[in-house]
Coordinates of C-alpha atoms in Angstrom, one line a residue:
M1 CA -0.5 -26.0 -39.8
A2 CA 2.1 -23.5 -38.6
Q3 CA -0.6 -20.9 -38.3
S4 CA -2.8 -23.2 -36.1
I5 CA 0.2 -24.0 -33.9
K6 CA 0.9 -20.3 -33.5
S7 CA -2.8 -19.7 -32.7
A8 CA -2.7 -22.4 -30.1
A9 CA 0.4 -20.9 -28.6
N10 CA -1.3 -17.5 -28.4
D11 CA -4.3 -19.1 -26.7
T12 CA -2.1 -20.8 -24.2
A13 CA -0.2 -17.5 -23.5
F14 CA -3.5 -15.7 -23.1
N15 CA -5.0 -18.3 -20.7
S16 CA -1.9 -18.5 -18.5
A17 CA -1.2 -14.7 -18.6
V18 CA -0.9 -12.7 -15.4
F19 CA -1.2 -9.1 -14.5
L20 CA 1.4 -7.3 -12.4
L21 CA -0.1 -5.1 -9.6
T22 CA 1.6 -1.9 -8.6
G23 CA 2.5 -0.6 -5.1
I24 CA 3.9 2.9 -4.7
P25 CA 6.5 3.3 -7.5
G26 CA 10.1 4.0 -6.3
Q27 CA 9.4 2.9 -2.8
E28 CA 10.0 -0.8 -3.2
D29 CA 12.8 -0.8 -0.6
V30 CA 10.4 0.4 2.2
H31 CA 7.4 -1.7 1.2
I32 CA 7.6 -3.6 4.5
W33 CA 7.3 -0.3 6.4
I34 CA 4.5 0.9 4.2
S35 CA 2.7 -2.4 5.1
I36 CA 2.4 -1.3 8.8
P37 CA -0.1 1.6 8.3
F38 CA -2.0 -0.4 5.7
S39 CA -2.3 -3.4 8.2
L40 CA -3.4 -1.0 10.9
M41 CA -6.0 0.6 8.7
Y42 CA -7.4 -2.8 7.7
A43 CA -7.4 -4.0 11.3
I44 CA -9.1 -0.9 12.7
S45 CA -11.6 -0.9 9.8
I46 CA -12.6 -4.5 10.2
V47 CA -12.9 -4.3 13.9
G48 CA -14.9 -1.0 13.7
N49 CA -17.4 -2.2 11.2
S50 CA -17.7 -5.6 12.9
V51 CA -18.5 -3.8 16.2
I52 CA -21.1 -1.6 14.6
L53 CA -22.8 -4.8 13.1
F54 CA -22.6 -6.7 16.4
I55 CA -24.1 -3.8 18.5
I56 CA -26.9 -3.2 16.0
K57 CA -27.8 -6.9 15.7
T58 CA -27.8 -7.6 19.5
D59 CA -29.6 -4.4 20.7
P60 CA -33.3 -4.4 19.8
S61 CA -33.5 -0.6 20.5
L62 CA -31.2 -0.1 17.4
H63 CA -33.5 -2.0 15.0
E64 CA -34.6 1.2 13.4
P65 CA -34.3 2.2 9.8
M66 CA -31.3 4.5 10.3
Y67 CA -29.3 1.8 12.0
I68 CA -30.4 -0.9 9.6
F69 CA -29.0 1.3 6.7
L70 CA -25.8 1.8 8.8
S71 CA -25.4 -1.9 9.1
M72 CA -25.8 -2.2 5.3
L73 CA -23.1 0.4 4.9
A74 CA -20.8 -1.6 7.3
V75 CA -21.4 -4.8 5.4
S76 CA -20.5 -3.2 2.0
D77 CA -17.4 -1.6 3.7
L78 CA -16.3 -5.0 5.0
G79 CA -16.8 -6.5 1.6
L80 CA -14.6 -4.0 0.0
L81 CA -11.9 -4.6 2.6
I82 CA -12.0 -8.4 2.2
S83 CA -11.9 -8.0 -1.6
T84 CA -8.7 -6.0 -1.6
I85 CA -6.7 -7.3 1.5
P86 CA -5.0 -10.2 -0.4
T87 CA -3.5 -8.1 -3.2
I88 CA -2.7 -4.9 -1.3
L89 CA -1.0 -6.6 1.7
G90 CA 0.4 -9.2 -0.6
I91 CA 2.4 -6.6 -2.4
Y92 CA 3.7 -4.8 0.7
L93 CA 4.4 -7.8 2.9
F94 CA 5.5 -10.4 0.4
N95 CA 6.2 -8.5 -2.8
S96 CA 3.6 -10.7 -4.5
R97 CA 2.6 -8.7 -7.5
E98 CA 1.3 -11.3 -9.9
I99 CA -2.5 -12.0 -10.2
S100 CA -4.1 -14.3 -12.8
L101 CA -6.6 -13.0 -15.2
N102 CA -9.5 -14.9 -13.6
A103 CA -8.6 -13.8 -10.1
C104 CA -8.3 -10.2 -11.4
F105 CA -11.7 -10.4 -13.1
A106 CA -13.3 -11.8 -9.9
Q107 CA -11.7 -9.1 -7.8
L108 CA -12.8 -6.2 -10.0
F109 CA -16.4 -7.6 -10.1
F110 CA -16.6 -7.5 -6.3
I111 CA -15.0 -4.1 -6.1
H112 CA -17.4 -2.5 -8.6
F113 CA -20.4 -4.4 -7.3
L114 CA -19.7 -3.4 -3.7
A115 CA -19.0 0.2 -4.7
K116 CA -22.4 0.3 -6.4
I117 CA -24.0 -1.1 -3.3
E118 CA -22.3 1.5 -1.1
S119 CA -23.6 4.2 -3.4
S120 CA -27.1 2.8 -3.1
V121 CA -26.9 2.5 0.7
L122 CA -25.9 6.2 0.9
L123 CA -28.9 7.1 -1.2
L124 CA -31.2 5.1 1.1
M125 CA -29.6 6.9 4.1
A126 CA -30.4 10.2 2.4
F127 CA -34.0 9.1 1.9
D128 CA -34.1 8.1 5.6
R129 CA -33.0 11.6 6.6
F130 CA -35.4 13.2 4.1
V131 CA -38.4 11.3 5.6
A132 CA -37.3 11.9 9.2
I133 CA -37.0 15.7 8.8
C134 CA -39.6 16.5 6.1
N135 CA -42.3 14.0 7.0
P136 CA -41.6 12.9 10.6
L137 CA -45.2 11.9 11.5
R138 CA -45.2 9.3 8.7
Y139 CA -41.6 8.1 9.3
A140 CA -42.5 4.7 10.8
S141 CA -45.3 4.0 8.3
I142 CA -43.1 4.8 5.3
L143 CA -39.9 3.1 6.3
T144 CA -41.3 -0.3 7.4
P145 CA -39.0 -3.3 7.6
L146 CA -40.7 -4.9 4.6
R147 CA -40.2 -1.8 2.5
I148 CA -36.6 -1.5 3.6
A149 CA -36.0 -5.1 2.6
K150 CA -37.5 -4.5 -0.8
M151 CA -35.4 -1.4 -1.5
G152 CA -32.3 -3.2 -0.4
L153 CA -33.1 -6.2 -2.7
V154 CA -33.7 -3.8 -5.7
F155 CA -30.4 -2.1 -5.2
L156 CA -28.6 -5.4 -4.6
L157 CA -29.9 -6.7 -8.0
R158 CA -29.0 -3.4 -9.6
G159 CA -25.4 -3.8 -8.3
V160 CA -25.2 -7.3 -9.7
A161 CA -26.7 -6.4 -13.0
V162 CA -24.4 -3.5 -13.5
A163 CA -21.1 -5.1 -12.4
L164 CA -21.6 -8.6 -13.8
P165 CA -20.9 -7.7 -17.4
F166 CA -17.4 -6.2 -16.6
P167 CA -15.5 -9.6 -16.3
F168 CA -17.2 -10.9 -19.5
L169 CA -16.4 -7.7 -21.4
L170 CA -12.8 -8.0 -20.4
K171 CA -12.4 -11.8 -20.9
R172 CA -13.1 -11.5 -24.7
F173 CA -9.9 -9.5 -25.1
R174 CA -6.3 -10.5 -25.8
Y175 CA -3.7 -8.7 -23.7
C176 CA -0.6 -8.2 -25.8
R177 CA 0.6 -4.9 -24.2
A178 CA 2.5 -4.3 -21.0
N179 CA 0.7 -6.3 -18.3
V180 CA 1.4 -3.8 -15.4
L181 CA -1.7 -2.3 -13.7
S182 CA -1.9 1.1 -12.1
H183 CA -3.1 -0.1 -8.7
S184 CA -2.6 -2.8 -6.0
Y185 CA -6.0 -4.2 -7.1
C186 CA -8.0 -4.7 -10.3
L187 CA -10.4 -2.1 -11.8
H188 CA -12.3 -2.4 -15.0
Q189 CA -11.0 1.0 -16.4
D190 CA -7.4 0.0 -15.6
V191 CA -7.5 -3.5 -17.0
M192 CA -9.2 -2.6 -20.3
K193 CA -6.4 -0.2 -21.2
L194 CA -4.0 -3.2 -21.5
A195 CA -6.1 -4.9 -24.2
C196 CA -4.8 -4.9 -27.8
S197 CA -8.4 -4.8 -29.1
D198 CA -10.9 -2.1 -29.6
I199 CA -12.2 -1.0 -26.1
T200 CA -15.0 1.3 -27.3
V201 CA -17.8 -0.9 -26.0
N202 CA -16.1 -1.1 -22.6
T203 CA -15.5 2.6 -22.4
I204 CA -19.2 3.4 -23.3
Y205 CA -20.5 0.8 -20.8
G206 CA -18.2 2.0 -18.1
M207 CA -19.4 5.6 -18.5
F208 CA -23.0 4.3 -18.7
T209 CA -22.7 2.4 -15.4
T210 CA -21.0 5.4 -13.7
V211 CA -23.8 7.8 -14.8
F212 CA -26.6 5.3 -14.1
T213 CA -25.4 4.4 -10.6
L214 CA -23.0 6.9 -9.0
G215 CA -24.3 9.8 -11.0
L216 CA -28.0 9.2 -10.5
D217 CA -27.5 8.3 -6.8
S218 CA -25.4 11.5 -6.1
L219 CA -28.0 13.6 -7.9
L220 CA -30.9 12.2 -5.9
I221 CA -28.8 12.7 -2.7
F222 CA -28.3 16.3 -3.6
F223 CA -32.0 16.9 -4.3
S224 CA -32.9 15.2 -1.0
Y225 CA -30.6 17.6 0.9
V226 CA -32.1 20.6 -1.0
M227 CA -35.5 19.5 0.3
I228 CA -34.1 18.9 3.8
L229 CA -32.5 22.4 3.8
K230 CA -35.7 24.0 2.6
T231 CA -37.7 22.3 5.4
V232 CA -35.0 23.0 8.1
L233 CA -34.9 26.7 7.2
S234 CA -38.6 27.0 7.6
I235 CA -38.3 25.9 11.3
A236 CA -38.8 28.9 13.5
S237 CA -36.7 27.7 16.4
H238 CA -32.9 28.1 15.8
T239 CA -32.2 25.3 18.2
E240 CA -34.5 22.8 16.5
C241 CA -33.0 23.9 13.1
L242 CA -29.5 23.0 14.3
R243 CA -30.6 19.8 15.9
A244 CA -32.2 18.7 12.6
L245 CA -29.1 19.5 10.6
N246 CA -26.9 17.8 13.2
T247 CA -28.6 14.4 12.5
C248 CA -27.3 14.7 8.9
V249 CA -23.7 15.4 9.6
S250 CA -22.6 11.8 9.8
H251 CA -24.3 11.0 6.5
I252 CA -22.8 14.1 4.7
C253 CA -19.3 13.0 5.8
A254 CA -19.9 9.5 4.5
V255 CA -21.2 10.9 1.2
L256 CA -18.2 13.2 0.7
L257 CA -15.7 10.5 1.7
F258 CA -17.1 8.1 -0.9
Y259 CA -18.0 10.3 -3.9
I260 CA -15.1 12.8 -4.0
P261 CA -12.3 10.1 -4.3
D262 CA -14.5 8.0 -6.6
I263 CA -15.2 10.9 -9.0
G264 CA -11.6 12.0 -8.8
L265 CA -10.4 8.5 -9.7
A266 CA -12.8 8.2 -12.6
V267 CA -11.7 11.6 -14.0
I268 CA -8.0 10.7 -13.7
H269 CA -8.5 7.4 -15.4
R270 CA -10.4 9.0 -18.3
F271 CA -8.3 12.1 -18.8
G272 CA -5.2 11.8 -16.7
N273 CA -1.7 11.6 -18.2
S274 CA 1.5 9.9 -17.0
S275 CA 2.3 12.8 -14.5
S276 CA -0.9 11.9 -12.6
H277 CA 0.2 8.3 -12.0
L278 CA 1.2 8.7 -8.3
L279 CA -2.0 10.8 -7.6
R280 CA -4.0 8.0 -9.2
I281 CA -2.5 5.4 -6.9
L282 CA -2.9 7.5 -3.8
L283 CA -6.5 8.4 -4.7
G284 CA -7.2 4.8 -5.3
Y285 CA -6.1 4.0 -1.7
V286 CA -8.2 6.8 -0.4
Y287 CA -11.2 5.6 -2.4
L288 CA -11.1 2.0 -1.0
L289 CA -9.6 2.3 2.4
V290 CA -10.6 5.6 4.0
P291 CA -14.5 5.3 4.0
P292 CA -14.4 1.9 5.8
L293 CA -12.0 3.3 8.3
I294 CA -13.8 6.7 9.0
N295 CA -17.5 5.7 8.7
P296 CA -17.7 3.7 11.9
I297 CA -15.7 6.4 13.8
V298 CA -17.9 9.2 12.5
Y299 CA -21.2 7.4 13.2
S300 CA -20.1 6.3 16.7
V301 CA -19.0 9.8 17.6
K302 CA -22.1 11.6 16.2
S303 CA -24.8 9.1 17.2
R304 CA -25.1 9.3 21.0
H305 CA -27.5 6.3 21.1
L306 CA -25.0 4.1 19.3
R307 CA -22.0 5.5 21.2
V308 CA -23.6 4.7 24.6
R309 CA -24.4 1.1 23.5
I310 CA -20.8 0.5 22.3
I311 CA -19.4 1.9 25.5
R312 CA -21.8 -0.2 27.6
A313 CA -20.8 -3.3 25.7
F314 CA -17.1 -2.8 26.2
V315 CA -17.5 -1.7 29.9
K316 CA -19.3 -5.0 30.5

């Protein structure tokens, strides 16, 4: 009887348990000031990506594969921003650190799902540049609207299939250790370390998803650029060679902004020690907040066609 009461109490404690999110350790007194740059980054990112989407949607001349992929990137960036705004700004503006288990699991699903989608979109954009440079005469016949829609749907389903098990794998655990997370938002690799159960399955599955999505995508992007470089170097005209490479600059920036922090964060979570805690927090902010902030700026600056349309819209 006593044992069943104790078990019920444990279940109640588990069901009502909360995690504590972490801001920047030791800077609690200046959280309100730290919230200012975060709020500005969010505002600029949301406005920038929304403008990109609006211009591409309303201008028929931008209904081309490259801009369709750019709009997909903007949607995934907006999704990541919306998924993390409540917890990050909640900590710095209102000192609201608590998050329930279910809310945490929902947030980490959307973060991992949208990160996989962003990786997929970057791969599609690399394919777009590959076809445009290596096989320009067949560009329109290869990247048809129907084929783009099919590729987008396949990667959408892959993202759901890969990210959906995360909450269920975590929900089966009991969390009897310290309930303080390393970030201002929930990540699978962060939450699983708080479990008092064997996390071998989670570790293996986390590594599998990283290799199957981010690893495979980055490898295919690398091979596409090897083929692009091989084609570009065979062009006799130096001017044409530079012009072809210039069309890839925006995409290369987006790839580096996404994969470098993501790989760095994965390495620190797997092999980092306590001395890398602050680096892990800062890298986590770079991973989630910098790409949505910089991508619209880079593409607006580098794409003359898009830049002219944006200026024209605001001048009107």
